Coordinates of C-alpha atoms in Angstrom, one line a residue:
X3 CA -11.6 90.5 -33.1
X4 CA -13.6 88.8 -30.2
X5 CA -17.5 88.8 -30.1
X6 CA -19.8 88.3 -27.6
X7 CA -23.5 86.9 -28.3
X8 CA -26.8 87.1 -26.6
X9 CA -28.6 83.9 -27.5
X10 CA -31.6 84.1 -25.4
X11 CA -32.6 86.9 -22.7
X12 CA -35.8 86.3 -20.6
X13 CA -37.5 87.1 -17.3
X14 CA -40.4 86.5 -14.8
X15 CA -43.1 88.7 -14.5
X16 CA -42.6 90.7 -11.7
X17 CA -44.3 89.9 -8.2
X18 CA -45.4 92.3 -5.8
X19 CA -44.5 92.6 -2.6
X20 CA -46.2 89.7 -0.6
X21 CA -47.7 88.8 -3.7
X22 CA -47.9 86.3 -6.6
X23 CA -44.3 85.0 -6.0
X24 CA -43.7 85.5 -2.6
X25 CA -44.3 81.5 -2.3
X26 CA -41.4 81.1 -4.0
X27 CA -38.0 80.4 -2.3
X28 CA -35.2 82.9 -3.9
X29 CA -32.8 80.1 -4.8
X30 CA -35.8 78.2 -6.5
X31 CA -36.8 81.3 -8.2
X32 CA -33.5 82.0 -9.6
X33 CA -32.9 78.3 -10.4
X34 CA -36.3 78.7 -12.2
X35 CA -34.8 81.6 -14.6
X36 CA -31.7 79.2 -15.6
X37 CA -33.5 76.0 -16.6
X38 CA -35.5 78.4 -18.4
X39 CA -32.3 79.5 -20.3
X40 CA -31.2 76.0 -20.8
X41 CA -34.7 75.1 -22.1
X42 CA -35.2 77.6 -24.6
X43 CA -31.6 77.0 -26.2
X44 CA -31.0 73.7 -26.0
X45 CA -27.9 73.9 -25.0
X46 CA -26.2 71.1 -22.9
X47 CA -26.6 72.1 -19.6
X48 CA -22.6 70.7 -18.9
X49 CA -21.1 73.1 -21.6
X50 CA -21.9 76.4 -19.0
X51 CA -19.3 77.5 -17.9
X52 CA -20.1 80.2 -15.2
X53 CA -22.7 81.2 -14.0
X54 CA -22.8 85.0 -12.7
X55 CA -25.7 86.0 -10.4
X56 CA -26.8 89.4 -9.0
X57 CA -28.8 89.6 -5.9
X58 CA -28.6 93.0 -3.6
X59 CA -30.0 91.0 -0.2
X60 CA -27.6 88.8 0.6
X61 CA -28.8 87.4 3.4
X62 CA -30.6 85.0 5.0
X63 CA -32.8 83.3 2.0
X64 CA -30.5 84.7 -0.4
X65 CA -27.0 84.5 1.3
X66 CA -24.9 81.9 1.4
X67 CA -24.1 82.3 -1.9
X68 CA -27.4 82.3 -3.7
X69 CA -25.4 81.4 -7.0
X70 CA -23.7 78.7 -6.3
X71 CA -27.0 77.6 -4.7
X72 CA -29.4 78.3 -7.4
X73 CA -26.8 76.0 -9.6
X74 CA -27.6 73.2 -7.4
X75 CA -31.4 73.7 -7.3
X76 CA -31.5 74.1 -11.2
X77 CA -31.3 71.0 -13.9
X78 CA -27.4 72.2 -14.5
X79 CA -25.1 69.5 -13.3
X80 CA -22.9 69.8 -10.3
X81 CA -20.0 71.2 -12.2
X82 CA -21.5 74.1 -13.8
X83 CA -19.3 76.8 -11.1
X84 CA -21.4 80.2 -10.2
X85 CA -20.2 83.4 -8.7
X86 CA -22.7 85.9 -6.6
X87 CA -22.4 89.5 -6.9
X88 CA -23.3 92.8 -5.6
X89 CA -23.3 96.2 -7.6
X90 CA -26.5 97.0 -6.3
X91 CA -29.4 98.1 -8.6
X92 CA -27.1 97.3 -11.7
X93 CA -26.0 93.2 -9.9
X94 CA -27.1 91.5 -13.0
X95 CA -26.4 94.1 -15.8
X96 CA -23.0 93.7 -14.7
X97 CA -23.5 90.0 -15.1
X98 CA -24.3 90.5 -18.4
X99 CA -20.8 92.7 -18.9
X100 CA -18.9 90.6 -16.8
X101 CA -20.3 87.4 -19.0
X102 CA -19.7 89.3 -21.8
X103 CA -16.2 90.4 -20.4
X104 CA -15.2 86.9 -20.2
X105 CA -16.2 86.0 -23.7
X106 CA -14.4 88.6 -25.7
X107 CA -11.1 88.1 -23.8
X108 CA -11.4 84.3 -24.9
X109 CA -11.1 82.9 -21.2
X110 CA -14.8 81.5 -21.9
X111 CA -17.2 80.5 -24.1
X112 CA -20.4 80.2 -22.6
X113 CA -21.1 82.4 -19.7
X114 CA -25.0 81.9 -18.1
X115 CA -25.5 85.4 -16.6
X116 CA -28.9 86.3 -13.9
X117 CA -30.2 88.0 -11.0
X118 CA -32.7 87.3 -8.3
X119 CA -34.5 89.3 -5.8
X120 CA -37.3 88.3 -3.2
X121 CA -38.3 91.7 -2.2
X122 CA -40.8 90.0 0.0
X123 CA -39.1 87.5 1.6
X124 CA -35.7 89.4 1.9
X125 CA -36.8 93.0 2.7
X126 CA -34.2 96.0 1.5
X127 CA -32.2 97.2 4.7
X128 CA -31.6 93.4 6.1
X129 CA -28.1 93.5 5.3
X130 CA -27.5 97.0 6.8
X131 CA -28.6 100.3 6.8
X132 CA -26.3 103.7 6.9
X133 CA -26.2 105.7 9.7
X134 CA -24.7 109.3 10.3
X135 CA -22.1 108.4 12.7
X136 CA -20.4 105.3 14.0
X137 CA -22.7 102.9 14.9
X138 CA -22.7 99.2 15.6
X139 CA -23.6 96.9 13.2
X140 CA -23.8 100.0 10.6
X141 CA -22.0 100.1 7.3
X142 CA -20.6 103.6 8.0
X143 CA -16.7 103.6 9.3
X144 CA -14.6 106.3 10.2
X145 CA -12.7 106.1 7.1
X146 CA -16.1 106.8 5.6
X147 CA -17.0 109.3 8.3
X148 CA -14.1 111.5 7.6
X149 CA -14.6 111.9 4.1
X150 CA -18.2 112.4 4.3
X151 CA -18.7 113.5 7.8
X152 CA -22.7 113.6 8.8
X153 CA -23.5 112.4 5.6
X154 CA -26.2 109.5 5.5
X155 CA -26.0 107.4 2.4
X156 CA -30.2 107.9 0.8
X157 CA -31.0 106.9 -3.1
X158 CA -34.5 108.5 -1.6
X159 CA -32.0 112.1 -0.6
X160 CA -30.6 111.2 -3.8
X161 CA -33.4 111.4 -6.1
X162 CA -34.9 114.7 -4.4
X163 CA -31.4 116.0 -5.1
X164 CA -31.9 115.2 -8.9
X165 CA -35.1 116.3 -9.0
X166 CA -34.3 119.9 -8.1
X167 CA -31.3 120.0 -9.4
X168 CA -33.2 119.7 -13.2
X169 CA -36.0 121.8 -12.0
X170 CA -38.7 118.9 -11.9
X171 CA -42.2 119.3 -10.0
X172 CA -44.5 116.6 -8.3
X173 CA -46.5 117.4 -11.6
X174 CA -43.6 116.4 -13.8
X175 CA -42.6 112.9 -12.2
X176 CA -46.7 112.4 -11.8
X177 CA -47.3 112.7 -15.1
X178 CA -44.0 110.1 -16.0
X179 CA -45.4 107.7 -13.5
X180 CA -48.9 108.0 -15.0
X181 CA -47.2 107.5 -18.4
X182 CA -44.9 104.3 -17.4
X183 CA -48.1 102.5 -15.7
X184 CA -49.3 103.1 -19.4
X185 CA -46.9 101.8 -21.8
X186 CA -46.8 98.9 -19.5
X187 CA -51.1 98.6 -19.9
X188 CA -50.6 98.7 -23.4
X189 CA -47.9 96.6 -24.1
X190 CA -49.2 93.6 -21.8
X191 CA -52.5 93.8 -23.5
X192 CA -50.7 93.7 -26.9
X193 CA -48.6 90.3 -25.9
X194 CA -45.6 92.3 -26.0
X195 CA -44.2 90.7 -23.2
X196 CA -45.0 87.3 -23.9
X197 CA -41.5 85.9 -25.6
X198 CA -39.3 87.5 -22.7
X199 CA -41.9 86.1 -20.0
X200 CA -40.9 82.7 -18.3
X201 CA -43.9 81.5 -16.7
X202 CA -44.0 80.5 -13.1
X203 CA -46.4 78.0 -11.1
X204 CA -48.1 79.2 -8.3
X205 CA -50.8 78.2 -6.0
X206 CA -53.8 81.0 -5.7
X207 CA -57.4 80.5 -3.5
X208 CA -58.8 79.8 -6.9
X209 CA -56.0 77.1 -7.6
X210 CA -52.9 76.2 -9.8
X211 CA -52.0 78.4 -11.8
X212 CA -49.0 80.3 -14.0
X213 CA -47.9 84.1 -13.4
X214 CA -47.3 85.7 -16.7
X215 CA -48.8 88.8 -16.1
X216 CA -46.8 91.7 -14.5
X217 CA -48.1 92.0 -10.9
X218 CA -47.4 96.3 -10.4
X219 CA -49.4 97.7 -13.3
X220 CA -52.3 99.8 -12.3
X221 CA -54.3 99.7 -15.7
X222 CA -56.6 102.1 -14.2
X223 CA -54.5 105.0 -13.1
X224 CA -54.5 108.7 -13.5
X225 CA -53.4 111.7 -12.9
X226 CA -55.8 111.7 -9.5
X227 CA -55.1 108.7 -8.6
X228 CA -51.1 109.3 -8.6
X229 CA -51.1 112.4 -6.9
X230 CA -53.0 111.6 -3.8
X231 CA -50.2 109.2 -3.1
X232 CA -48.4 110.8 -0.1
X233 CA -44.8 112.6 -0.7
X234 CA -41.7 110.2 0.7
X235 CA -40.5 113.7 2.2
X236 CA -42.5 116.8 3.5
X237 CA -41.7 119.6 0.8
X238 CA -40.0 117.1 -1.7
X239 CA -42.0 116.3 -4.8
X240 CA -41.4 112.6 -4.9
X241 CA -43.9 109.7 -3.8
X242 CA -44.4 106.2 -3.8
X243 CA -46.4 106.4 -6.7
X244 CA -43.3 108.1 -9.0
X245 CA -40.8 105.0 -7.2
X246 CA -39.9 101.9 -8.4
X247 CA -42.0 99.6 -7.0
X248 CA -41.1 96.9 -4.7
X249 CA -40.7 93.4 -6.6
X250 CA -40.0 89.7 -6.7
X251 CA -38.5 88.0 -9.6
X252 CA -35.8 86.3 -11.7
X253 CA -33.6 87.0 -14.9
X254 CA -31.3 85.3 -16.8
X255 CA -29.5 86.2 -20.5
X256 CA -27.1 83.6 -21.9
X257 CA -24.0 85.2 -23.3
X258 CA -21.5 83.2 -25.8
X259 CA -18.6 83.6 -28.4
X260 CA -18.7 83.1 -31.9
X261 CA -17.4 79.6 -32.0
X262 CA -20.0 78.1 -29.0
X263 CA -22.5 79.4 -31.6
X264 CA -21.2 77.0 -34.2
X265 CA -20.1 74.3 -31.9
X266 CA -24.0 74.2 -30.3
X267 CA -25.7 75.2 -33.0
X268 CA -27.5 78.6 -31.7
X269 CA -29.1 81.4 -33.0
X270 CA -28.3 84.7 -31.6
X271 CA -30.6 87.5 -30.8
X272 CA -28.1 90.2 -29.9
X273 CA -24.9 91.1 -30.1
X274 CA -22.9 93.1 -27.1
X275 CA -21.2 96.4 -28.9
X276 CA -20.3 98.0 -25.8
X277 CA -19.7 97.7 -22.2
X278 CA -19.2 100.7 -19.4
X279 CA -19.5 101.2 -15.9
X280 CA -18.6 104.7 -14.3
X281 CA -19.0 106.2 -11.0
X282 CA -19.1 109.7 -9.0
X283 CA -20.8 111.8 -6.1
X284 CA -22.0 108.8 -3.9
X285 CA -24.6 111.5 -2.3
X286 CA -26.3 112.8 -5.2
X287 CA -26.0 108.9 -6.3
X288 CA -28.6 108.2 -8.8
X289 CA -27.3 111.2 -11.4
X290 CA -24.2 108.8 -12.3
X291 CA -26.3 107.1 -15.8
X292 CA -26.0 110.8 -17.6
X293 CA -22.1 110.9 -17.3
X294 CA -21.8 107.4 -17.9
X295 CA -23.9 107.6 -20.8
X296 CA -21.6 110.1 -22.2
X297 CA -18.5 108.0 -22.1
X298 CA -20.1 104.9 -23.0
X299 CA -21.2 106.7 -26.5
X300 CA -18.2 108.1 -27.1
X301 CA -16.6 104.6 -26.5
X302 CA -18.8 103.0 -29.2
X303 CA -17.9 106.0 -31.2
X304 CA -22.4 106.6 -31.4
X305 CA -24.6 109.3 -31.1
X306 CA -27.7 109.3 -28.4
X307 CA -29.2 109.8 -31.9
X308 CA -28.0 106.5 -33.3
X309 CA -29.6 104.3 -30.5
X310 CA -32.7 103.2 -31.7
X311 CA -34.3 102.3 -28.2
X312 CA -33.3 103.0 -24.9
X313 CA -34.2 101.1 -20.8
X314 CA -33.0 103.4 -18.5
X315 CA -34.2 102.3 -15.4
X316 CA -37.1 103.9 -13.7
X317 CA -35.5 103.9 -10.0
X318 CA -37.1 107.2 -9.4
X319 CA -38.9 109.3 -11.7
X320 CA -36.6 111.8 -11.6
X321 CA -33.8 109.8 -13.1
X322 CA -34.6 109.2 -16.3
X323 CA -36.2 112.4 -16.8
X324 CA -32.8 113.9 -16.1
X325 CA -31.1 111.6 -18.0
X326 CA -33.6 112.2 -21.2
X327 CA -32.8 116.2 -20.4
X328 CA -29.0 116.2 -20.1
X329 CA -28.5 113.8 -22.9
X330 CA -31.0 115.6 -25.5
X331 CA -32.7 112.0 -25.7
X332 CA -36.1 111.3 -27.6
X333 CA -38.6 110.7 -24.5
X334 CA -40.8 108.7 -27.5
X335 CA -37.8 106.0 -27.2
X336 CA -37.4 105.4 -23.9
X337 CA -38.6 102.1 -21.9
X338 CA -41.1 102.2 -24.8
X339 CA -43.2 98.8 -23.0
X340 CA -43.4 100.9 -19.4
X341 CA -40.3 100.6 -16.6
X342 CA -39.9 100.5 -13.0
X343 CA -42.6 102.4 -11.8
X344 CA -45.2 100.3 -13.2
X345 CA -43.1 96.7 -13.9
X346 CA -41.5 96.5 -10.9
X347 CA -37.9 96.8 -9.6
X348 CA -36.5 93.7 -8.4
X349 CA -33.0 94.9 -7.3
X350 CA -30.4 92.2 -8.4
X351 CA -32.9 90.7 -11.0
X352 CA -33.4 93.9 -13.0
X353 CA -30.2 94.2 -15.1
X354 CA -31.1 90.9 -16.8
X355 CA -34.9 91.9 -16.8
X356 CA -34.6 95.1 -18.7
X357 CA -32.1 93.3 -21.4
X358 CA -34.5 90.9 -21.9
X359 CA -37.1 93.5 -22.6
X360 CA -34.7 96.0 -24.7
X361 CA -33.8 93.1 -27.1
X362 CA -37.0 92.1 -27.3
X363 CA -38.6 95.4 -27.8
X364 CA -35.6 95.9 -30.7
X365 CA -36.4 93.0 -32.6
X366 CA -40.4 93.4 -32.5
X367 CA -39.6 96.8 -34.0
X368 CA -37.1 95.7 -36.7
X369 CA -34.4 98.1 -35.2
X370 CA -30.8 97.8 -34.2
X371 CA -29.3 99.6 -31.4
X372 CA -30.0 99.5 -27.8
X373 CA -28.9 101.1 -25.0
X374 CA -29.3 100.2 -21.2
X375 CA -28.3 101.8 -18.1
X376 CA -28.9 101.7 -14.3
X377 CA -28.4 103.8 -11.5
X378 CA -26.9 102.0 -8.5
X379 CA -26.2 102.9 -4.7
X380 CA -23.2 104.5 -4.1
X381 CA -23.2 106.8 -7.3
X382 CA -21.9 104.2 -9.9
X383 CA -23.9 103.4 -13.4
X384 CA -23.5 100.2 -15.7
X385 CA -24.1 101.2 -19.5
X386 CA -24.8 98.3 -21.9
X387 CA -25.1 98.6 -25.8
X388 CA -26.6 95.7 -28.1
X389 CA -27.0 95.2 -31.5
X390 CA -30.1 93.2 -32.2
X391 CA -29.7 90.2 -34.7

């Protein structure tokens, strides 16, 4: 039977928004991630043979097929193909399974999957944002409309929705905020980031130098601190300060079969044992990771209880709380190095981001399975589980 490998995973440290990276051009940044790859394998560039890229903004820096165009700003020769895509918060996990995809059904050997987002530079709504009724320019049709008549597509309705659905106060979601900025303190400080880093130039009033450090993470915060942050909603219980941060940043993970391992003479770090992607109510949205969690278990014929580590993304704080809660998950094995809310959430870049961390995490721990998952707009979830080598 077909495998799929993970050779190398790795990511930038995240950039706030009109930060450290904001310099950088998109297309450059991502380029930056897949030299990176190349670098770190020593693979020949020429033996790629895809490259899949998320990015959510496509448009103006990052349209045009940011893909295809990060190919040609890399070190990958001209005939290295690329394909951009678009599943939202979950673009370049689904990379990952679609690179994976290709591998196991032996149409490819050696996929190059990423994801780039310049939060800064591309702001979230420039492609479009949802409107209640039929407006110009909006994404909402009347196909849309009938089903889901006065309904305005809102990941920030969404998470309020999850949040008192599963009973959770502003002091609950405070205190996992407080806790993600954290685990992220502790595990920067402790070089735990260091092997999934890729460093990045940049120019500073002080000079040249290299961003390694994750931008987001307030080493000093507390429980004071967080909860004078003002609610997104009046009488909701989520803020800014229990969100994802805003972020700028690049991913890549390098996905082959067993034979491009012998052929090129890699080492792998992982090992794909199962891919899922689900969907449901597109209102709610952000619930979808519990239910596809379920069915991606069952799949790999596992128990929550058999996953050793688990990254589920830290969109809202509500999310993962909820997933923790309906799955009966250990909260003392989940995004163990921090998530979202401190790290940064840099839309299409993140599925790639958090594997590189989750494999990483695995193997500095000496343990095998990982499990990660995403929510994404429109109420569909990517689950990915890896076997670390």
């Amino acid at each position: 039977m077909a495998e799929a490998f993970i050779v190398e995973a790795a990511r930038t440290a995240g950039g706030r928004r009109n930060g450290r990276l904001s310099g950088w051009h998109p297309v450059d940044l991502g380029a930056l991630a897949l030299n990176a790859i190349v670098e770190r394998t020593g693979i020949d560039p020429a033996a790629i043979e895809d490259v899949i890229m998320g990015c959510v903004g496509q448009a103006g820096e990052q349209g045009l097929h940011i893909g295809r165009n990060a190919v040609l700003a890399s070190k990958l020769p001209e005939s290295v193909p690329a394909v951009s895509i678009d599943r939202q918060c979950g673009s370049s996990q689904q990379a990952v399974q679609f690179a994976a995809q290709a591998v196991l059904s032996g149409s490819q050997d050696v996929v190059l999957a990423a994801g780039v987002e310049s939060m800064s530079r591309v702001p979230m709504g420039t492609t479009g944002t949802w409107t209640a009724e039929l407006t110009p320019g909006s994404p909402m049709s009347q196909g849309l409309l009938d089903r889901y008549p006065g309904i305005i597509f809102s990941q920030f309705e969404g998470a309020e929705l999850i949040a008192r659905k599963h009973g959770f106060s502003r002091a609950d979601l405070d205190a996992f905020a407080l806790e993600s900025h954290r685990r992220a303190a502790t595990a920067t400080q402790a070089g735990a980031f260091d092997r999934e880093i890729i460093p990045v130039p940049i120019e500073t009033p002080e000079g040249s130098e290299l961003h390694v450090r994750d931008e987001g993470i307030r080493y000093d915060a507390s429980l004071e601190s967080i909860g004078s942050v003002k609610l997104i909603k009046e009488g909701g219980v989520i803020s800014a300060a229990s969100s994802s941060q805003i972020c700028d940043g690049s991913s890549a993970v390098l996905v082959v079969s067993e034979q491009a391992l012998k052929v090129h003479n890699l080492t792998p770090i992982a090992r794909i044992h199962g891919l899922t992607v689900t969907a449901g109510d597109p209102v709610v949205m952000l619930e979808e990771p519990l239910f596809a969690t379920e069915r991606a278990l069952k799949r790999a014929g596992l128990r929550i209880d058999d996953i050793d580590l688990y990254e589920v993304n830290e969109a809202f704080a509500p999310v993962p709380l909820a997933w923790l809660k309906h799955l009966g998950a250990d909260p003392a094995k989940l995004n163990v190095n921090g998530g979202a809310i401190a790290l940064g959430h840099p839309l299409g870049a993140s599925g790639a981001k958090l594997m590189a961390t989750l494999i990483h995490a695995l193997k500095a721990r000496g343990k095998k399975y990982g499990l990660q998952t995403m929510c994404e707009g429109g109420g569909v979830a990517n689950v990915t589980i890896v076997e670390a080598l």
